[in-house]
Coordinates of C-alpha atoms in Angstrom, one line a residue:
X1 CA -17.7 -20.3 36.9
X2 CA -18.0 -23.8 38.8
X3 CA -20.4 -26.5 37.3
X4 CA -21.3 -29.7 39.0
X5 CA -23.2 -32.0 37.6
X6 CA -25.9 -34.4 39.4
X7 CA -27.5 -37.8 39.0
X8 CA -29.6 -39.4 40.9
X9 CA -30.5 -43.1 39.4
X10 CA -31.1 -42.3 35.5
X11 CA -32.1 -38.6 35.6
X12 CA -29.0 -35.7 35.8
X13 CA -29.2 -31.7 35.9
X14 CA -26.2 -29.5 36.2
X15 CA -25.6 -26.7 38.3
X16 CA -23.1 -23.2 37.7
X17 CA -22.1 -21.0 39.8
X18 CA -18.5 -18.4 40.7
X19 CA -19.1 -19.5 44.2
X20 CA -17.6 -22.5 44.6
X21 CA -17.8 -22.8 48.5
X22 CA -21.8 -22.7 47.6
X23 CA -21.6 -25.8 45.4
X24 CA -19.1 -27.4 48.1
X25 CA -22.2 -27.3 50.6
X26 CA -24.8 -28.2 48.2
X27 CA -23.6 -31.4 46.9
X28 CA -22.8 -32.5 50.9
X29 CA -26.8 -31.5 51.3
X30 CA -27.5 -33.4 48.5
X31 CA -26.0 -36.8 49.2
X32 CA -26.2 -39.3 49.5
X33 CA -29.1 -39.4 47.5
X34 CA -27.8 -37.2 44.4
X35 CA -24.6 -37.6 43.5
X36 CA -22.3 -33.9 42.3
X37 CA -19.2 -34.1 40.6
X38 CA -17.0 -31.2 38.8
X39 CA -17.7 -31.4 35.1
X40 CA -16.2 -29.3 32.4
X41 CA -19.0 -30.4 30.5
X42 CA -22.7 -30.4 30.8
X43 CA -24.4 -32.9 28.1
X44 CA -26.5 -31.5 25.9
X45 CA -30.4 -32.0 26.9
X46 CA -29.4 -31.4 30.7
X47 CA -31.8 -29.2 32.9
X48 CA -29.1 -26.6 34.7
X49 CA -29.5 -24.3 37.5
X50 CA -27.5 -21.1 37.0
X51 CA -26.8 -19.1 40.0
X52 CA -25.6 -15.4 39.7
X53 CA -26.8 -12.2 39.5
X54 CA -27.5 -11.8 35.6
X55 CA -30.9 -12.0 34.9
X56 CA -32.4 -14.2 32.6
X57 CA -35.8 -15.5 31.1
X58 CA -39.2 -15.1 32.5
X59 CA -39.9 -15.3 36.0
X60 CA -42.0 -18.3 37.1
X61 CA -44.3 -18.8 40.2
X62 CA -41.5 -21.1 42.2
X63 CA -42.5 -22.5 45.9
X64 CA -38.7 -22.5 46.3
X65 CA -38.3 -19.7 48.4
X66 CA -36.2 -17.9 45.7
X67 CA -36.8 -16.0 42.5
X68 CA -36.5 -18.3 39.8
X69 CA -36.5 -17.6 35.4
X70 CA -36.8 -20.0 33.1
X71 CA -35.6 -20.0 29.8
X72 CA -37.2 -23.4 28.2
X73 CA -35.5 -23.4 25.0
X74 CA -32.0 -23.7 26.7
X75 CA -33.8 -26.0 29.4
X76 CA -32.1 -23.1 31.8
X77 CA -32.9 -21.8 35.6
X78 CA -31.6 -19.2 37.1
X79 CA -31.6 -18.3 40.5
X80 CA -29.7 -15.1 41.9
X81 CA -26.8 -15.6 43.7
X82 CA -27.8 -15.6 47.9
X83 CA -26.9 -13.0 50.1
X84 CA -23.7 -13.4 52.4
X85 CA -24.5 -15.3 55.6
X86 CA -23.8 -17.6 58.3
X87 CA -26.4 -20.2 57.4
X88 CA -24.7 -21.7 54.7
X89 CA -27.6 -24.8 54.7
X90 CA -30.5 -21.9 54.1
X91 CA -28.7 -20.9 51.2
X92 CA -29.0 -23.8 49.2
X93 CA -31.7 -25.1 50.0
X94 CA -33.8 -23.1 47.4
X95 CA -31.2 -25.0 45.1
X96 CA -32.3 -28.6 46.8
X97 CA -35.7 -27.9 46.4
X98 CA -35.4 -27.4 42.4
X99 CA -33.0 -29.9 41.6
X100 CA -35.4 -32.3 43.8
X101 CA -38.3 -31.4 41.5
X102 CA -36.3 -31.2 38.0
X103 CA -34.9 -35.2 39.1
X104 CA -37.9 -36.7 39.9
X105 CA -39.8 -35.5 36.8
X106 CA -36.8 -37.0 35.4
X107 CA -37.8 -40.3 36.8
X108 CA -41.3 -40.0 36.6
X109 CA -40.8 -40.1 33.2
X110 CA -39.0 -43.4 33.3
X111 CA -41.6 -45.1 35.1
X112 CA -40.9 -44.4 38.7
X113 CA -44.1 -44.3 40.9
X114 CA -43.9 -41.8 44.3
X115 CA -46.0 -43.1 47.6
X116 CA -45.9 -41.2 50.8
X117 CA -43.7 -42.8 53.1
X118 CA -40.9 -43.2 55.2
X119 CA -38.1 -45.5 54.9
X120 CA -35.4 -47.3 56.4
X121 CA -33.2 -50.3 56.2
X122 CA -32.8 -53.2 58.7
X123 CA -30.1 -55.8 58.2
X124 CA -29.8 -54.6 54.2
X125 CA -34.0 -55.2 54.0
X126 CA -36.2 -52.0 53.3
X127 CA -39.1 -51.4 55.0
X128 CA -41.6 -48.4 53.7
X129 CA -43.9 -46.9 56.3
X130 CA -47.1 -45.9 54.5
X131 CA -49.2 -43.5 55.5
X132 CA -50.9 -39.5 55.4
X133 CA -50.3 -36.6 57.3
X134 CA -50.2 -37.7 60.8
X135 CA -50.5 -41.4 60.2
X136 CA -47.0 -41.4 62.7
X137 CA -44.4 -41.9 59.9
X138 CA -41.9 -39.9 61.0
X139 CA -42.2 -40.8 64.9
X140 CA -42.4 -44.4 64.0
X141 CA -39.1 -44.0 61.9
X142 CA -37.6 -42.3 64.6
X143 CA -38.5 -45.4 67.5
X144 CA -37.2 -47.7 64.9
X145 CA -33.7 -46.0 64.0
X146 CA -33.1 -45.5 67.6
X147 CA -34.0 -48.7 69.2
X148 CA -32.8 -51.1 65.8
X149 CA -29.6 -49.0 64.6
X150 CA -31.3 -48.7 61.1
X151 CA -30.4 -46.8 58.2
X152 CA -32.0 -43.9 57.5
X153 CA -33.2 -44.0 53.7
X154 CA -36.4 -41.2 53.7
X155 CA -38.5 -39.5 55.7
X156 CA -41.5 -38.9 52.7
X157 CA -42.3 -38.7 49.7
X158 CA -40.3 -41.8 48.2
X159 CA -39.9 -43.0 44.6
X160 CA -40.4 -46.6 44.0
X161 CA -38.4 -48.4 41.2
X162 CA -39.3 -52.0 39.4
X163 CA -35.9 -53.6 39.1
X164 CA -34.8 -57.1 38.1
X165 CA -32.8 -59.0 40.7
X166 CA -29.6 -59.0 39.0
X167 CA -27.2 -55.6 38.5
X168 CA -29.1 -52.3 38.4
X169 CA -27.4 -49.3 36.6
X170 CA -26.6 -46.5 39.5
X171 CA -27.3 -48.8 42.1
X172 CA -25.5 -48.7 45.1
X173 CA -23.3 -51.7 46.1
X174 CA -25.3 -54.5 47.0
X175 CA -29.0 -52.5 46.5
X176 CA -30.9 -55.3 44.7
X177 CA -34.0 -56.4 44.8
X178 CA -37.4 -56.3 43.1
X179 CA -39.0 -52.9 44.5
X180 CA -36.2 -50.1 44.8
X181 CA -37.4 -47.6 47.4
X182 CA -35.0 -44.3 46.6
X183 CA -35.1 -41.2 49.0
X184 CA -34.2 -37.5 48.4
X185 CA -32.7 -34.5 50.7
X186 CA -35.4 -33.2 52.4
X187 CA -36.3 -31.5 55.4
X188 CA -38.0 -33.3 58.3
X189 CA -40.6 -32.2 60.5
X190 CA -40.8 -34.0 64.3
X191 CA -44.2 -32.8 65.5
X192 CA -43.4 -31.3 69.1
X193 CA -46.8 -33.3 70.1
X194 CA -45.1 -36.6 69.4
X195 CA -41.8 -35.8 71.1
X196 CA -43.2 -37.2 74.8
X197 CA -43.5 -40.2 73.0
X198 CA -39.6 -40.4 72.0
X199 CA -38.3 -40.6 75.3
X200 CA -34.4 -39.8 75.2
X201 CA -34.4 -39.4 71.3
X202 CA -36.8 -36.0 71.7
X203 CA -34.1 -34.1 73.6
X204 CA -31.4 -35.1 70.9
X205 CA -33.6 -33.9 68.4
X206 CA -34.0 -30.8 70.2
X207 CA -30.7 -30.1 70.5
X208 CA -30.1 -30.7 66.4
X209 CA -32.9 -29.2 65.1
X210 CA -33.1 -25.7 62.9
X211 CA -33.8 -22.6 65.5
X212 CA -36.0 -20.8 62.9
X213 CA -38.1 -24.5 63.0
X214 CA -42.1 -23.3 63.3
X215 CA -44.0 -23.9 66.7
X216 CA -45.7 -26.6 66.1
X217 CA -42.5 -29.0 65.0
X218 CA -38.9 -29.3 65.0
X219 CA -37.0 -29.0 61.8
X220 CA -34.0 -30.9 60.8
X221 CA -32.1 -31.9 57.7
X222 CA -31.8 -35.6 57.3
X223 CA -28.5 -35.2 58.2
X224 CA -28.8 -33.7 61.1
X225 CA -31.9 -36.0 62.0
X226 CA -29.2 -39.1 61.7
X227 CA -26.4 -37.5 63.6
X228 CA -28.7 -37.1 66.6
X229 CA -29.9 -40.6 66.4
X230 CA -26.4 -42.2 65.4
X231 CA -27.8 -43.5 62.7
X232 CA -26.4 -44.2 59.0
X233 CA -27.7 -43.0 55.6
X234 CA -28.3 -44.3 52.4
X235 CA -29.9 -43.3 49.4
X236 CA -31.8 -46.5 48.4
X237 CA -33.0 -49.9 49.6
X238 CA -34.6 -53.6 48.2
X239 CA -38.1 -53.4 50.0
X240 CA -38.8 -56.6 52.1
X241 CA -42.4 -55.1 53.1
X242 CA -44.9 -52.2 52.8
X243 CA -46.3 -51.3 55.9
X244 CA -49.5 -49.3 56.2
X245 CA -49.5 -47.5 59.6
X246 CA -52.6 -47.7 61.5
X247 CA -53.8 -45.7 65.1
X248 CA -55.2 -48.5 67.8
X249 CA -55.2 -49.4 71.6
X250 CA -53.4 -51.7 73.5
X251 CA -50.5 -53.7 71.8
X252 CA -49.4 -52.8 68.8
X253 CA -50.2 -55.8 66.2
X254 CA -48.9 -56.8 62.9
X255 CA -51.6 -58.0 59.8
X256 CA -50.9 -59.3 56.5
X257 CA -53.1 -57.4 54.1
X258 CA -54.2 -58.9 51.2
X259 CA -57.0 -58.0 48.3
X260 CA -58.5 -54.7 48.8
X261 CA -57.2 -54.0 51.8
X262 CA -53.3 -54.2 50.7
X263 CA -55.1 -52.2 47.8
X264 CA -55.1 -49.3 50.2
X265 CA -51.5 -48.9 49.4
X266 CA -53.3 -47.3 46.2
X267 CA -54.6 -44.3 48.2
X268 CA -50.7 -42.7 49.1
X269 CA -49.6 -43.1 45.4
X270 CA -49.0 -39.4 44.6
X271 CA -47.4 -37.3 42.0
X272 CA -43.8 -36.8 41.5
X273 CA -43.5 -33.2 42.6
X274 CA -46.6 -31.2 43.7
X275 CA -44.7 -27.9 44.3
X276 CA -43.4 -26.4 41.1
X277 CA -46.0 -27.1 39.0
X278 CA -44.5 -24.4 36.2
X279 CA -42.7 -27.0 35.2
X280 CA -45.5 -29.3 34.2
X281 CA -45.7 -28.1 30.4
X282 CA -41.9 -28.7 30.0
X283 CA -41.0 -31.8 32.1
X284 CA -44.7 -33.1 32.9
X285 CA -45.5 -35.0 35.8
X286 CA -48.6 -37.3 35.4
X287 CA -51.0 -38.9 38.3
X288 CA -50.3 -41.4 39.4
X289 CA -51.3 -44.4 37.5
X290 CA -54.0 -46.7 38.7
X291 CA -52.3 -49.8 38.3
X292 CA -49.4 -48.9 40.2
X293 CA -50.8 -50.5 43.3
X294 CA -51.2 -54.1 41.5
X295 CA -47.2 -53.9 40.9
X296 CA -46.5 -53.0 44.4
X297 CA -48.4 -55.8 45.4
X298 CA -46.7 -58.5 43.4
X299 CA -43.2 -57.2 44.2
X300 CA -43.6 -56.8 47.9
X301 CA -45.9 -58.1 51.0
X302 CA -48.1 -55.4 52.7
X303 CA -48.8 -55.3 56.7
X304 CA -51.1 -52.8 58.6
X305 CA -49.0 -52.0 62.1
X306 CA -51.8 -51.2 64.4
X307 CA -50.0 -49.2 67.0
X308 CA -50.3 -46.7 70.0
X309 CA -47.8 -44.2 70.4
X310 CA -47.3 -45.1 73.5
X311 CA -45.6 -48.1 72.9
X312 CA -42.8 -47.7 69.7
X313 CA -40.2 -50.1 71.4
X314 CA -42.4 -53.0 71.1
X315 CA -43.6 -51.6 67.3
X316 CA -40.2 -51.5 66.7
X317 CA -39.1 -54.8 68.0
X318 CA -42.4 -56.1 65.3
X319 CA -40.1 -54.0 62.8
X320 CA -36.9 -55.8 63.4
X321 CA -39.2 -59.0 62.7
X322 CA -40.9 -58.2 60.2
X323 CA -37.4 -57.1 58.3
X324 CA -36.2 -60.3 58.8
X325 CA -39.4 -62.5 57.5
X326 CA -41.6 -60.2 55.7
X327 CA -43.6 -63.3 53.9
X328 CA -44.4 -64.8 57.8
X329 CA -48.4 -64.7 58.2
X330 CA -49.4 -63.8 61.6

């Protein structure tokens, strides 16, 4: 049996498995944002996944897509070992999804706070895109990766880390900064509605995207996302701003926020993992805290980008800006 073990900042979780071609293509899924290596050894605490076809503990009601039993005591999870195919990426991605929920429970407990939004990095500055369903994070990433050359950090679902200046443990080189904004492997939906607003982009993304994706998006991994769009990826970034995407007419406008309405960042505070909730009396996950938006506002600026669709090269070009002087008033 093969084991790997992950980290991803301060939290770790071990996987075992016979088949070591499996763990070969989930630790490329998984980076850059968790890092696998070999081990002989798991430490003793560590959350593992065990893959195989032997049974064990009770099963619980995973959103994985895969049967998953938990033996607590052992702080064990077994999956059964997936059937023979082609689609190498389906087959771990059951894997992905647990190991994303068992990490950031990890962090949550550490003090990480999650906010729903999508990053990337421009010239080594972070910018997060804030916003709900259909706010336009994941088109307005995609304009900005294409026409800036950016750095593809996350699509959603972030976790934000308070961090002094100076060295962090498990940074990346160079990664410093107040606000740490720290992504995870997770797949990315392009809503086919917003592809006419893409331009050449849409048909690269068509041409990378998952062929089971549903009919009313395109799927892609984050890797396959950034191959289309010749883009780089990184697991974290220092945050120069938070931006809070907004709908409008006519040109798309930048507004430094201030008060209650940089508050608003507040409302897309979220948990750190919605979907296997099983887990909650054995790694809890707590709300998120109320005063988590006063430290995002005195670590970072906040903007509104009030934007049509219609017109991401000039929201992008406002991006570039903005990543450049994110304490400029306008």
């Amino acid at each position: 049996m093969t084991t790997l073990l992950l980290h991803c900042g301060h939290a770790r979780a071990a996987v075992h498995a016979d088949d070591g071609a499996l763990l070969a293509v989930l630790a490329a899924q998984c980076r850059p944002w968790i890092t696998a290596q070999p081990a002989t050894r798991v430490p003793p605490g560590t959350w593992t996944v065990r893959i195989g076809d032997a049974d064990a503990g009770a099963r619980v009601p995973s959103r994985t897509g895969a049967s998953v039993r938990l033996r607590p005591d052992h702080r064990l999870l077994h999956l059964p070992a997936p059937a023979p195919c082609d689609d190498t990426e389906a087959a771990v991605r059951p894997v992905v999804r647990l190991l994303r929920a068992l990490l950031r429970r990890q962090l949550a407990a550490s003090g990480a706070m999650f906010l729903e939004a999508a990053v990337l990095a421009l010239d080594g500055g972070g910018l997060a895109l804030v916003g709900g369903a259909r706010a336009g994070k994941t088109t307005t990433l995609v304009a900005a990766l294409r026409h800036l050359h950016g750095t593809l950090i996350a699509n959603d679902e972030i976790s934000l880390h308070l961090a002094r200046s100076e060295q962090r443990t498990g940074a990346e080189p160079g990664v410093h900064g107040q606000l740490i904004a720290r992504g995870y492997p997770r797949a990315i939906e392009v809503r086919r509605d917003a592809l006419t607003y893409l331009g050449a982009a849409a048909d690269r993304l068509a041409a990378a995207a998952d062929p089971g994706s549903p009919p009313q998006a395109l799927s892609l991994t984050p890797h396959r996302l950034a191959a289309a769009l010749e883009a780089p990826l990184a697991d974290a970034v220092a945050l120069s701003a938070l931006v809070l995407l907004a709908r409008g007419t006519g040109r798309p406008r930048l507004q430094r926020l201030t008060g209650p309405d940089a508050a608003a960042v507040a409302d897309h505070l979220t948990v750190a993992d919605s979907y296997e909730s099983w887990l909650q009396p054995h790694l809890p996950a707590q709300d998120p805290d109320p005063r988590g938006a006063d430290r995002l506002l005195q670590a970072v600026p906040v903007w509104r980008l009030t934007q049509p669709l219609t017109d991401l090269q000039t929201s992008a070009d406002l991006l570039a800006e903005l990543a450049h002087h994110p304490e400029a008033s306008r």
